[in-house]
Coordinates of C-alpha atoms in Angstrom, one line a residue:
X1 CA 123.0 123.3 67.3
X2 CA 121.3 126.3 66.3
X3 CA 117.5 127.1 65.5
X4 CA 116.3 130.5 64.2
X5 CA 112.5 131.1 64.2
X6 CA 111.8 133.2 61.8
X7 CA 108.0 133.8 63.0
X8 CA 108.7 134.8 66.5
X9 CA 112.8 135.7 65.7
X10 CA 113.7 133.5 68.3
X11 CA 117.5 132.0 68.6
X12 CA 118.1 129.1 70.1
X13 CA 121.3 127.3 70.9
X14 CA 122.1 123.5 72.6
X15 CA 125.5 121.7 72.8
X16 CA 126.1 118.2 75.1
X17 CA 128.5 116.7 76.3
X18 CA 128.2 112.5 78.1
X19 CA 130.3 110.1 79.0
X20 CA 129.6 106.5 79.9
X21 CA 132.2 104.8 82.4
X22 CA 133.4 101.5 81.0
X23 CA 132.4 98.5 83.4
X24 CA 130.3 100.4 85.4
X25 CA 126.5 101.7 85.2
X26 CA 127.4 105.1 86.1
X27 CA 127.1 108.3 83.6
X28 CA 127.4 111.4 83.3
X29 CA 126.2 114.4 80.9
X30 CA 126.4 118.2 80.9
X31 CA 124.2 120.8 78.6
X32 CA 124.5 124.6 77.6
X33 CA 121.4 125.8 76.1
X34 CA 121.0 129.2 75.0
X35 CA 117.5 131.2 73.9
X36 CA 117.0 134.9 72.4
X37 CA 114.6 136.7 71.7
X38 CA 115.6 139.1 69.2
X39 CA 112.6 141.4 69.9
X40 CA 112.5 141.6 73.2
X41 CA 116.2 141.6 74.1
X42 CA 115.0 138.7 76.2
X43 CA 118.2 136.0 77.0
X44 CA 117.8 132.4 79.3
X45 CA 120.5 130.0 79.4
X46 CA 121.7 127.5 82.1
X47 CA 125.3 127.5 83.5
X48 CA 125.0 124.8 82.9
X49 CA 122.4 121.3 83.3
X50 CA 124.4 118.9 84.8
X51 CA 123.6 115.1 84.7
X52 CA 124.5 112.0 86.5
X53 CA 123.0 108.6 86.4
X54 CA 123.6 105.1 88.2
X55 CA 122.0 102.7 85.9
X56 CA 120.0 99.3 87.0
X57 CA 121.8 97.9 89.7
X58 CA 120.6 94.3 90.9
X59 CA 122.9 94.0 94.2
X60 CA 121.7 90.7 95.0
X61 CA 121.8 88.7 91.5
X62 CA 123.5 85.5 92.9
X63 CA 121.2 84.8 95.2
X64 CA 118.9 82.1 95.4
X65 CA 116.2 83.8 96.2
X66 CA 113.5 85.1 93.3
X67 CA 112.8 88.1 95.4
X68 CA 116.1 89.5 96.2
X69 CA 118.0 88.3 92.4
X70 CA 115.2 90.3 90.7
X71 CA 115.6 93.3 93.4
X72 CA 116.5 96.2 91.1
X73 CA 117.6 99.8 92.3
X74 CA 118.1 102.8 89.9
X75 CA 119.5 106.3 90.6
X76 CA 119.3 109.9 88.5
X77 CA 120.3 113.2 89.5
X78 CA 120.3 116.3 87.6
X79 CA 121.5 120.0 88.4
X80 CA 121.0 123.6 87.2
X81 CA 121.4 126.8 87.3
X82 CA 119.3 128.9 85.2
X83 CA 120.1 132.4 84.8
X84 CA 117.9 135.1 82.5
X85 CA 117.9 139.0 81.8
X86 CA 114.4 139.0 83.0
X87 CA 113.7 140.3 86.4
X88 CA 110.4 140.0 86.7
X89 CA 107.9 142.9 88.1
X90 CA 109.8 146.1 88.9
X91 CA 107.7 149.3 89.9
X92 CA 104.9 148.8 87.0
X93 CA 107.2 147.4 84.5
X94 CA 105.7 143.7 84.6
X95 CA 109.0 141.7 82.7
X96 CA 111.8 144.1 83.3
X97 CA 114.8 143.5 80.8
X98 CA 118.1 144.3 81.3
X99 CA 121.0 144.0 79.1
X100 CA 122.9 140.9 78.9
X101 CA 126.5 142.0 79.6
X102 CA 129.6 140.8 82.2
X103 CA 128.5 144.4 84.0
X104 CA 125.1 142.6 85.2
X105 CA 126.8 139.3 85.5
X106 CA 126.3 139.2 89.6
X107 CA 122.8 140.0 89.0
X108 CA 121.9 137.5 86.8
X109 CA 123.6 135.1 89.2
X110 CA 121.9 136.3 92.4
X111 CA 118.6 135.9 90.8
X112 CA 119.3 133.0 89.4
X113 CA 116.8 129.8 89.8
X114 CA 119.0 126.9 91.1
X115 CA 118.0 123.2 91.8
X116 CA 119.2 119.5 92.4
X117 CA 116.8 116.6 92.0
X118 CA 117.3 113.1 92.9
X119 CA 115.3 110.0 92.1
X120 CA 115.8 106.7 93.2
X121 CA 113.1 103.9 91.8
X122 CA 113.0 100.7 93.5
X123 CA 111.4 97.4 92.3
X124 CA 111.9 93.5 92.4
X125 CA 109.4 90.9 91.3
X126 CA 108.0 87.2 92.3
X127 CA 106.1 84.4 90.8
X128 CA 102.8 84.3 93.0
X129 CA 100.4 81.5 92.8
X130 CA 102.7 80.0 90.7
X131 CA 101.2 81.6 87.6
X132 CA 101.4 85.3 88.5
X133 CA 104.2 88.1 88.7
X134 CA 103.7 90.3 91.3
X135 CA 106.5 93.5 91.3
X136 CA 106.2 95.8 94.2
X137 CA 107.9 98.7 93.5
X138 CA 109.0 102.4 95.9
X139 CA 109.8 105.8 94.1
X140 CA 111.1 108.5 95.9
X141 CA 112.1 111.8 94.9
X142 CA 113.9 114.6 96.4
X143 CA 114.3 118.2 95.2
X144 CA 117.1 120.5 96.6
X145 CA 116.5 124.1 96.6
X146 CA 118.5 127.3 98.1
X147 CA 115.5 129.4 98.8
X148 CA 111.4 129.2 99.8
X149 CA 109.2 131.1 99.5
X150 CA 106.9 132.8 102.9
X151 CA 103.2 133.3 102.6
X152 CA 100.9 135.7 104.1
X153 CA 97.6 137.6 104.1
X154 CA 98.0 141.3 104.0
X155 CA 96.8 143.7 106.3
X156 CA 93.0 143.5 104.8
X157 CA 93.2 139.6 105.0
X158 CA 91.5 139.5 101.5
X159 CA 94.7 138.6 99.7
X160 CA 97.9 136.5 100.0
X161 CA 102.0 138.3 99.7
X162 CA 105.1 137.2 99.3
X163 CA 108.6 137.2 101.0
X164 CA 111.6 134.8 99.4
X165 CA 113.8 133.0 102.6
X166 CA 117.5 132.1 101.5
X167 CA 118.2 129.4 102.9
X168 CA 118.8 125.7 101.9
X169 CA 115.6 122.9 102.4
X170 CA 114.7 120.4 100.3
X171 CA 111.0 118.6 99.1
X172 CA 110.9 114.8 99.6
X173 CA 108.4 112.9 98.0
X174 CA 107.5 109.2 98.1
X175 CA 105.1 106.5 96.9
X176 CA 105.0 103.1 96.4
X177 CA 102.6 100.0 94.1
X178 CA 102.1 96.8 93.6
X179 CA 101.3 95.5 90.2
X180 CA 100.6 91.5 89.4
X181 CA 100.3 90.0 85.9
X182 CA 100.0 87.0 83.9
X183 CA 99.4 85.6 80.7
X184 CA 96.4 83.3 80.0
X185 CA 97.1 81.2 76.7
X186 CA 94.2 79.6 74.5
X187 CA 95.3 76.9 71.8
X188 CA 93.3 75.3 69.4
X189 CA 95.0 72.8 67.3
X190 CA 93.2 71.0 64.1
X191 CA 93.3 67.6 63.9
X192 CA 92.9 67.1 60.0
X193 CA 96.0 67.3 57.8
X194 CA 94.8 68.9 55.2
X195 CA 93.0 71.5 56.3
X196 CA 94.9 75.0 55.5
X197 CA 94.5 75.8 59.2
X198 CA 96.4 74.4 62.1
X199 CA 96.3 76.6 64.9
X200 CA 94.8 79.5 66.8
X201 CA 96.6 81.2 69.6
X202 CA 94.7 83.7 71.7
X203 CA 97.0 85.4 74.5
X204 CA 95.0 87.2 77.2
X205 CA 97.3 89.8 79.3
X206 CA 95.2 90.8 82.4
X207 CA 97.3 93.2 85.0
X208 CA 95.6 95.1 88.1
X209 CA 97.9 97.5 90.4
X210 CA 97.6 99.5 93.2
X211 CA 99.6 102.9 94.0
X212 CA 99.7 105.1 96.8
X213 CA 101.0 108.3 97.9
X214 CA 100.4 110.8 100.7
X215 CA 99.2 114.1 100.8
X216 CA 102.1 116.5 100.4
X217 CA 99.9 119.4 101.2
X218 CA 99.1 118.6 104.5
X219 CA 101.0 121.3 107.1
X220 CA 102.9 118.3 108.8
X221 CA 105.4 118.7 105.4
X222 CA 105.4 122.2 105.3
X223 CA 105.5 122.3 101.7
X224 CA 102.2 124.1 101.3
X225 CA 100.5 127.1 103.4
X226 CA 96.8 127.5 104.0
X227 CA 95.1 130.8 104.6
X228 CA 91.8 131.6 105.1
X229 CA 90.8 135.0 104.0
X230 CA 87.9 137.9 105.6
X231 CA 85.0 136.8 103.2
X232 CA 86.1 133.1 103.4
X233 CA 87.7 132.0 100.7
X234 CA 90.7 129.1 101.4
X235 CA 93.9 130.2 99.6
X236 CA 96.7 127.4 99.1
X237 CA 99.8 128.2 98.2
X238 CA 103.0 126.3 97.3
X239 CA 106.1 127.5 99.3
X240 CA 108.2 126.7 95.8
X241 CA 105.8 127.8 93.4
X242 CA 107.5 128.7 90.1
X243 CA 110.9 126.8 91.3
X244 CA 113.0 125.2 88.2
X245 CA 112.2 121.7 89.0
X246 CA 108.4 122.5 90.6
X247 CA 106.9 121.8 93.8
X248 CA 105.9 119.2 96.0
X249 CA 103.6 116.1 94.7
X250 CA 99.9 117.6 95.9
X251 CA 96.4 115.5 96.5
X252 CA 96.6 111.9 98.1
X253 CA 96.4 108.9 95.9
X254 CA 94.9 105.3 96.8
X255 CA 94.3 104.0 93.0
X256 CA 94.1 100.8 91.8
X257 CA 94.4 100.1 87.7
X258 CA 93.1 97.5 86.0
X259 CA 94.3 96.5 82.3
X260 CA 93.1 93.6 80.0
X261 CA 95.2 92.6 76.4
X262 CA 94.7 90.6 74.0
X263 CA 96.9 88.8 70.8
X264 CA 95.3 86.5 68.7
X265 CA 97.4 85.0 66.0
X266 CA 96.9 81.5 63.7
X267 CA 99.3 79.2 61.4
X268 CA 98.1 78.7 57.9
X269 CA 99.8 76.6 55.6
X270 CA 98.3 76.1 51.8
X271 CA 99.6 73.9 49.2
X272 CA 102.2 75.9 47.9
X273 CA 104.1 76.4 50.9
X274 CA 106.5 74.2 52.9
X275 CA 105.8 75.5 56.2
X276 CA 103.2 76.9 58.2
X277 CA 103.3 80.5 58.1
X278 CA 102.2 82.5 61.1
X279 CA 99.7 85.2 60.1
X280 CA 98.6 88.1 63.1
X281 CA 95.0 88.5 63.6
X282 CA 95.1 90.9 66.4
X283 CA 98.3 92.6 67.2
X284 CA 96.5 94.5 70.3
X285 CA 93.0 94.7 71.9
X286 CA 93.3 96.6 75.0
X287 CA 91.0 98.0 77.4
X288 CA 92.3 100.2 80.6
X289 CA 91.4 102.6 83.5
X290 CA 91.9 103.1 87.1
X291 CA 89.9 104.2 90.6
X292 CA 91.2 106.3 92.7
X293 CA 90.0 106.2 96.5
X294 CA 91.1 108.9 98.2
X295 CA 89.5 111.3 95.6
X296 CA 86.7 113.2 96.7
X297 CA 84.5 112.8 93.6
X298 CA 85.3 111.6 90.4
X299 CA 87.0 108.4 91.1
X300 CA 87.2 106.4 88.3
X301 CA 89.3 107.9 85.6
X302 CA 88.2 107.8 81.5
X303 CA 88.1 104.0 80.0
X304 CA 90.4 103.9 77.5
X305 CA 90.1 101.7 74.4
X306 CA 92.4 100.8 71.5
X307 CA 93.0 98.1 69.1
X308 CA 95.4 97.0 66.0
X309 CA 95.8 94.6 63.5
X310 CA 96.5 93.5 59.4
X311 CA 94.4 92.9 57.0
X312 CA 95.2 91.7 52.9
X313 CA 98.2 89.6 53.7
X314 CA 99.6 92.2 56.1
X315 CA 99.0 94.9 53.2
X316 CA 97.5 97.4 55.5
X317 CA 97.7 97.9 59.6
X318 CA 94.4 99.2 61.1
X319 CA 94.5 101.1 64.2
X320 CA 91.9 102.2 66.8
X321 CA 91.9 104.4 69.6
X322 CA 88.7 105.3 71.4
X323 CA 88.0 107.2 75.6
X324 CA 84.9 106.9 77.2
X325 CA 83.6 109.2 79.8
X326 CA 81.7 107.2 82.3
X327 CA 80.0 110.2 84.0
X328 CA 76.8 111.9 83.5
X329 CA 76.5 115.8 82.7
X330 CA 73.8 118.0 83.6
X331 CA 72.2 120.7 81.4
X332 CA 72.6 123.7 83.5
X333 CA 71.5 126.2 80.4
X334 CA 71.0 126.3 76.9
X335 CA 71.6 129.6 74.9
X336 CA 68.4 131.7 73.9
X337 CA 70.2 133.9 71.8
X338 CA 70.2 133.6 67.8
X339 CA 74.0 133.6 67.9
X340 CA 73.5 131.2 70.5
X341 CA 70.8 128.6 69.8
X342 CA 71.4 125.6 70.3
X343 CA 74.7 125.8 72.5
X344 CA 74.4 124.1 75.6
X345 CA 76.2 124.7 79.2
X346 CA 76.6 121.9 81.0
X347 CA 78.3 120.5 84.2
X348 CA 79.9 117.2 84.4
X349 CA 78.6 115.6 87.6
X350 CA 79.9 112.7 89.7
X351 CA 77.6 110.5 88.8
X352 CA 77.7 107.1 86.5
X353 CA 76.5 106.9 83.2
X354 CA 74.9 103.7 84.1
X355 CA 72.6 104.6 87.3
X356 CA 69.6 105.9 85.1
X357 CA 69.7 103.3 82.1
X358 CA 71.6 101.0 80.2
X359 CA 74.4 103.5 79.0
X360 CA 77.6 102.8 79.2
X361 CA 79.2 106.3 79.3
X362 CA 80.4 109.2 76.3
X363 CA 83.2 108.3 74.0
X364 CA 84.5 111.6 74.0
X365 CA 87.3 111.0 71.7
X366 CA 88.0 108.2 68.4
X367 CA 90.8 107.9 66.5
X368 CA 90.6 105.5 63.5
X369 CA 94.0 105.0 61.7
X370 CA 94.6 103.1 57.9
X371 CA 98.7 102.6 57.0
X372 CA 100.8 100.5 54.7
X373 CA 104.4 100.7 53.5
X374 CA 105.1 100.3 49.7
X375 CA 108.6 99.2 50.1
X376 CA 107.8 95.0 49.9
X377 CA 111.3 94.7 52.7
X378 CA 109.2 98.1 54.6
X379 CA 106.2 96.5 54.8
X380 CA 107.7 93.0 56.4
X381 CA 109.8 94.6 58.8
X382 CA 106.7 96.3 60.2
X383 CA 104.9 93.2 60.5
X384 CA 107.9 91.4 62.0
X385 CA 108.0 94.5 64.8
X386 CA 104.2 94.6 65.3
X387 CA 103.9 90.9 66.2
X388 CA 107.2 91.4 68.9
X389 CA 105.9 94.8 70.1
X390 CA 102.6 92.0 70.2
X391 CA 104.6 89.5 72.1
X392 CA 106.7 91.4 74.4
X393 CA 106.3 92.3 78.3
X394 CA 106.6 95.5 78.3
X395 CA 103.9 97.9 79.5
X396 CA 100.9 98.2 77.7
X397 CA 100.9 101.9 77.2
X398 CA 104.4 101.5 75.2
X399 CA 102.8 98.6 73.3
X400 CA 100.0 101.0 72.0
X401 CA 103.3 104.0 71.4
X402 CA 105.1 101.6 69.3
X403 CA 102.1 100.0 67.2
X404 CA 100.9 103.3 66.0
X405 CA 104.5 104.6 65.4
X406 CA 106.2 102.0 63.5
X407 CA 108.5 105.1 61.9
X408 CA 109.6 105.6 65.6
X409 CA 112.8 103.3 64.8
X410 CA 114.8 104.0 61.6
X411 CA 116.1 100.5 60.6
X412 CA 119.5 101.2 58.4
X413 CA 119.1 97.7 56.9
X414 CA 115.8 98.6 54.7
X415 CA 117.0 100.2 51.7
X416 CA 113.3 102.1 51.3
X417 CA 110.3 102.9 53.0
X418 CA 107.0 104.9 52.0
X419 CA 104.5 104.7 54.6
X420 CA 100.9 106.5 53.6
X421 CA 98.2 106.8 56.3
X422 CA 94.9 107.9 56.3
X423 CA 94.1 109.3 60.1
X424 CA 90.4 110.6 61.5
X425 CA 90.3 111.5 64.9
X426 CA 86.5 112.6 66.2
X427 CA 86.1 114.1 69.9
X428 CA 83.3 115.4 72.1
X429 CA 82.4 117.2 74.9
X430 CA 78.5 116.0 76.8
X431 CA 76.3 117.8 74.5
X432 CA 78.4 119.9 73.0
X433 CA 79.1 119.6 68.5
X434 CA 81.3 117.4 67.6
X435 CA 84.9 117.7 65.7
X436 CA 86.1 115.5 63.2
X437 CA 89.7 116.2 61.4
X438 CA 90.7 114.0 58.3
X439 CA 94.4 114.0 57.2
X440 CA 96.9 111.9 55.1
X441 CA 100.2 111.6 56.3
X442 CA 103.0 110.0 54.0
X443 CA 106.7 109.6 55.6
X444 CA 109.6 107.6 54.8
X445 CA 113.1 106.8 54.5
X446 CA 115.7 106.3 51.8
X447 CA 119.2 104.6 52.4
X448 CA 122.2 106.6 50.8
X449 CA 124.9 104.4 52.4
X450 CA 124.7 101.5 54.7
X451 CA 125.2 104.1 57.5
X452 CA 123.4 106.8 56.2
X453 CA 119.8 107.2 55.6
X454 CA 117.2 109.9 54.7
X455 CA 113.7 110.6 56.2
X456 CA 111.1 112.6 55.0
X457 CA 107.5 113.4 57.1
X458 CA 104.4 115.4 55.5
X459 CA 100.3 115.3 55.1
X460 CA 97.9 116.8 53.8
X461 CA 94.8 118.0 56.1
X462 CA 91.5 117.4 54.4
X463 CA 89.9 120.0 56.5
X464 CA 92.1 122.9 56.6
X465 CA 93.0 122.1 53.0
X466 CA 96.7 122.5 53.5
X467 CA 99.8 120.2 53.8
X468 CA 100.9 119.8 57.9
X469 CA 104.3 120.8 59.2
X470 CA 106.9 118.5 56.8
X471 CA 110.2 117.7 58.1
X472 CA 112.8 116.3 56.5
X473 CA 115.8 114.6 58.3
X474 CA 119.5 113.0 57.8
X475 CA 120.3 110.2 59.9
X476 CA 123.8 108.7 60.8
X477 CA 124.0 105.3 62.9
X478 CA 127.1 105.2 65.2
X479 CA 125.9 101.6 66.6
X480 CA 124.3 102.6 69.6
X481 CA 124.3 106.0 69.1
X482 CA 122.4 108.0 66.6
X483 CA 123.1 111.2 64.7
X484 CA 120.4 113.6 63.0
X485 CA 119.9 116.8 61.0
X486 CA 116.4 118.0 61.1
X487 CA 115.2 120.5 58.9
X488 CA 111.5 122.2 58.5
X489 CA 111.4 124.0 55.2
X490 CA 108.0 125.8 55.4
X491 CA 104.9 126.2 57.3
X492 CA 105.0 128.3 61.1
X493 CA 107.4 126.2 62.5
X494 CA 110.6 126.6 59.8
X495 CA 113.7 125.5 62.0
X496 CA 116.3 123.6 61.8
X497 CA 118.3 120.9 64.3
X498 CA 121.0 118.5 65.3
X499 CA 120.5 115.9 67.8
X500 CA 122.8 112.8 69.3
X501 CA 121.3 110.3 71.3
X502 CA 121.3 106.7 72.4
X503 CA 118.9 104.5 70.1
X504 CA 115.5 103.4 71.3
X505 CA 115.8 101.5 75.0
X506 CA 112.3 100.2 74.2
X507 CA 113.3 98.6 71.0
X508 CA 116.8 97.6 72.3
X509 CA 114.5 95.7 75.0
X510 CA 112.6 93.7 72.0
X511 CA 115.6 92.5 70.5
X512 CA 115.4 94.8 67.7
X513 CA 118.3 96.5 68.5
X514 CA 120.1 95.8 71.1
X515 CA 119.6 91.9 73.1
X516 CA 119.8 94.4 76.6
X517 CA 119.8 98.1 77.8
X518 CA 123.4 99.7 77.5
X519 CA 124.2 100.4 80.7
X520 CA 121.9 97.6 82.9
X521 CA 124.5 95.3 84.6
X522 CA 123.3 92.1 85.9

């Protein structure tokens, strides 16, 4: 694939290579990217990003006990070894560029920034208290690297150097949670025949977890150094800052989250039909957040809010989004000058909204969110997905993904689509103004063959006055693969691209693919 763009005359190349092993859940992929700057002479390419995977294992599916057949064990490991042109500072020359020939080959290499990182998740899960699900699970990562770097303070002790050690080590992090779950069901059945209603189904989906994970920085890892410098001032610094695949986790963590959904659904049946027909009230009310412990200040994070559902016979899906800021902030100054009236500086503070008064906290940001789909097959299939995304177990954060991105999975069997949206999103800071953005988006799809299909995306900003980036895309279903030419005809961003990838796991999960993952073996 190749993308040229034209307002920073940048080229960029990617090709990919996988391979699944038949019978097994092991897989493998490799990747050559290539970028240019055709200014700066700049050139970065891996040689090359090498993959391998070991899919959901569940070692101990025949036995009879819940724990251990639900005992699950996942492995990833990718490789790479990124060379560039660019050799950094030399002499005053901040970004020295050198050409990119077979003569400076050996240099590239020697500078080059090499890596390996593993991950290995670890989960099972257990009916508890007969109604629950409690799923304990242990991640831990590991990063390989073939050089680290050495600080320490110069000779005035006002300021931290450098020296890079070649030599192999490796950063192992760790962490582990418990989460437990149910589902609390409300019914209410009517008793007379002939009423249109017959039933009310409210589904409550409380969850609370609890995650920790050490502190990384502390000298026992060695992964960070401390210094302490002539007019006091405490310098950290990582010992593979800058490295390709980052440094060590940082900051302790003792948090527990809390989450709360909510479906509410009914059966209507009027005279004209033969059976009752299920009709979605509330797709998704959902309130989350979590409290950290081992933070100094600051503990508990930003509520978070949203909500969807249909209205008019399914006609239009409304969604809402809202965050609230449960801290106070304190008016430190407020600008005397003309230029300035009016503006304040503030500091938030680690205090609760709630100490001084009824107040609940700052919604610092609101989203509010009108759609429907024109196409009469469109617009049922969206309802159809919207009330299993409703249904489903998976995590509440993809529930919210997939409701406001119905588009996210290009269905081959719906001849059309034409989705329009109407989208204002408000946000603020304490006391500073205010900023509201309007916009209509319109995408959708159009079916050439049964394997083929079309998909266009545009809006129109109401503020700016002008149409947002429009892209415009070629699809090609190869069962569970997927095949797409991308191309942005105007705007900043003009480019073009070709992707292959495995559909949506998500979806595959709801049965709206797939009945399973691809590679899970059980």
């Amino acid at each position: 694939a190749t993308n040229i763009d034209n307002s920073s005359r940048k080229l960029s190349s990617n090709v990919s290579y996988s391979k699944t092993f038949k019978g097994t859940p092991f897989s493998m992929g490799i990747n050559m990217r290539h970028n240019q700057d055709l200014v700066t002479k700049r050139v970065d390419l891996p040689l090359p990003d090498v993959s391998f995977n070991v899919n959901n294992i569940y070692p101990f599916k025949k036995s009879n006990k819940e724990a251990l057949e639900n005992f699950v064990v996942k492995y990833t490991a990718k490789g790479t070894n990124q060379i560039t042109n660019s050799l950094g500072t030399i002499g005053d020359v901040t970004d020295s560029i050198i050409p990119f020939n077979f003569d400076n080959l050996s240099t590239f290499l020697r500078n080059s920034k090499k890596g390996v990182k593993h991950e290995i998740p670890i989960s099972t899960s257990v009916k508890a208290l007969k109604h629950f699900t409690m799923s304990p699970s242990i991640s831990y990562s590991e990063l390989w690297y073939f050089e680290k770097l050495n600080w320490a303070l110069d000779e005035s002790e006002t300021a931290v150097i450098v020296d890079t050690i070649k030599q192999f080590n490796r950063i192992a992090n760790y962490s582990t949670g418990v989460s437990l779950n149910t589902r609390i069901y409300g019914m209410y059945i009517s008793k007379n025949p002939d009423r249109k209603l017959k039933a009310i189904r409210h589904v409550v989906n409380p969850s609370i977890s609890y995650s920790y994970q050490p502190d990384f920085s502390d000298p026992k890892f060695d992964y960070f150094q401390t210094f302490t410098t002539t007019n006091g001032t405490v310098i950290q610094k990582s010992r593979h800052q800058g490295f390709v695949y980052g440094q060590s986790n940082q900051n302790k963590q003792s948090s527990m989250g809390f989450s709360l959904g909510n479906n509410l659904e009914m059966k209507v049946q009027n005279a004209t039909d033969s059976v009752a027909r299920k009709i979605s009230l509330l797709n998704n009310l959902s309130v989350s957040a979590n409290y950290n412990f081992a933070a100094d200040s600051f503990n508990l994070s930003n509520i978070s809010l949203s909500a969807n559902t249909n209205v008019l016979n399914d006609k239009i899906n409304i969604n809402l989004g809202a965050t609230l800021d449960p801290y106070q902030y304190r008016i430190d100054s407020i600008g005397s000058l003309e230029s300035n009236l009016g503006k304040f500086y503030e500091t938030k503070i680690s205090q609760y909204a709630w100490k001084d008064g009824f107040d609940l906290g700052q919604i610092t940001s609101f989203s509010l969110a009108f759609s429907t789909n024109l196409s009469p097959k469109g617009k049922e299939k969206d309802a159809d997905t919207r009330s299993k995304i409703a249904q489903s177990n998976i995590s509440q954060s993809d529930k919210e993904f997939l409701l406001q991105n119905p588009d996210a999975y290009i269905d081959f069997s719906i001849p059309w689509n034409l989705r329009l949206n109407y989208n204002l999103a408000y946000s603020k800071q304490g006391r500073q103004e205010s900023n509201i953005t309007q916009a209509i988006r319109f995408n959708g799809d159009l079916s050439l063959t049964e394997k083929w299909k079309v998909v266009f995306n545009s809006g129109y900003d109401l503020k700016s006055k002008e149409f947002t980036q429009t892209t415009i895309n070629i699809n090609r279903d190869l069962h569970c693969w997927q095949v797409s030419l991308g191309w942005t005809p105007f705007g900043a961003f003009q480019s073009y691209n070709f992707s292959i990838g495995v559909k949506s796991g998500m979806l595959r999960d709801l049965k709206l693919d797939r009945t399973r993952g691809f590679f899970d073996i059980r």
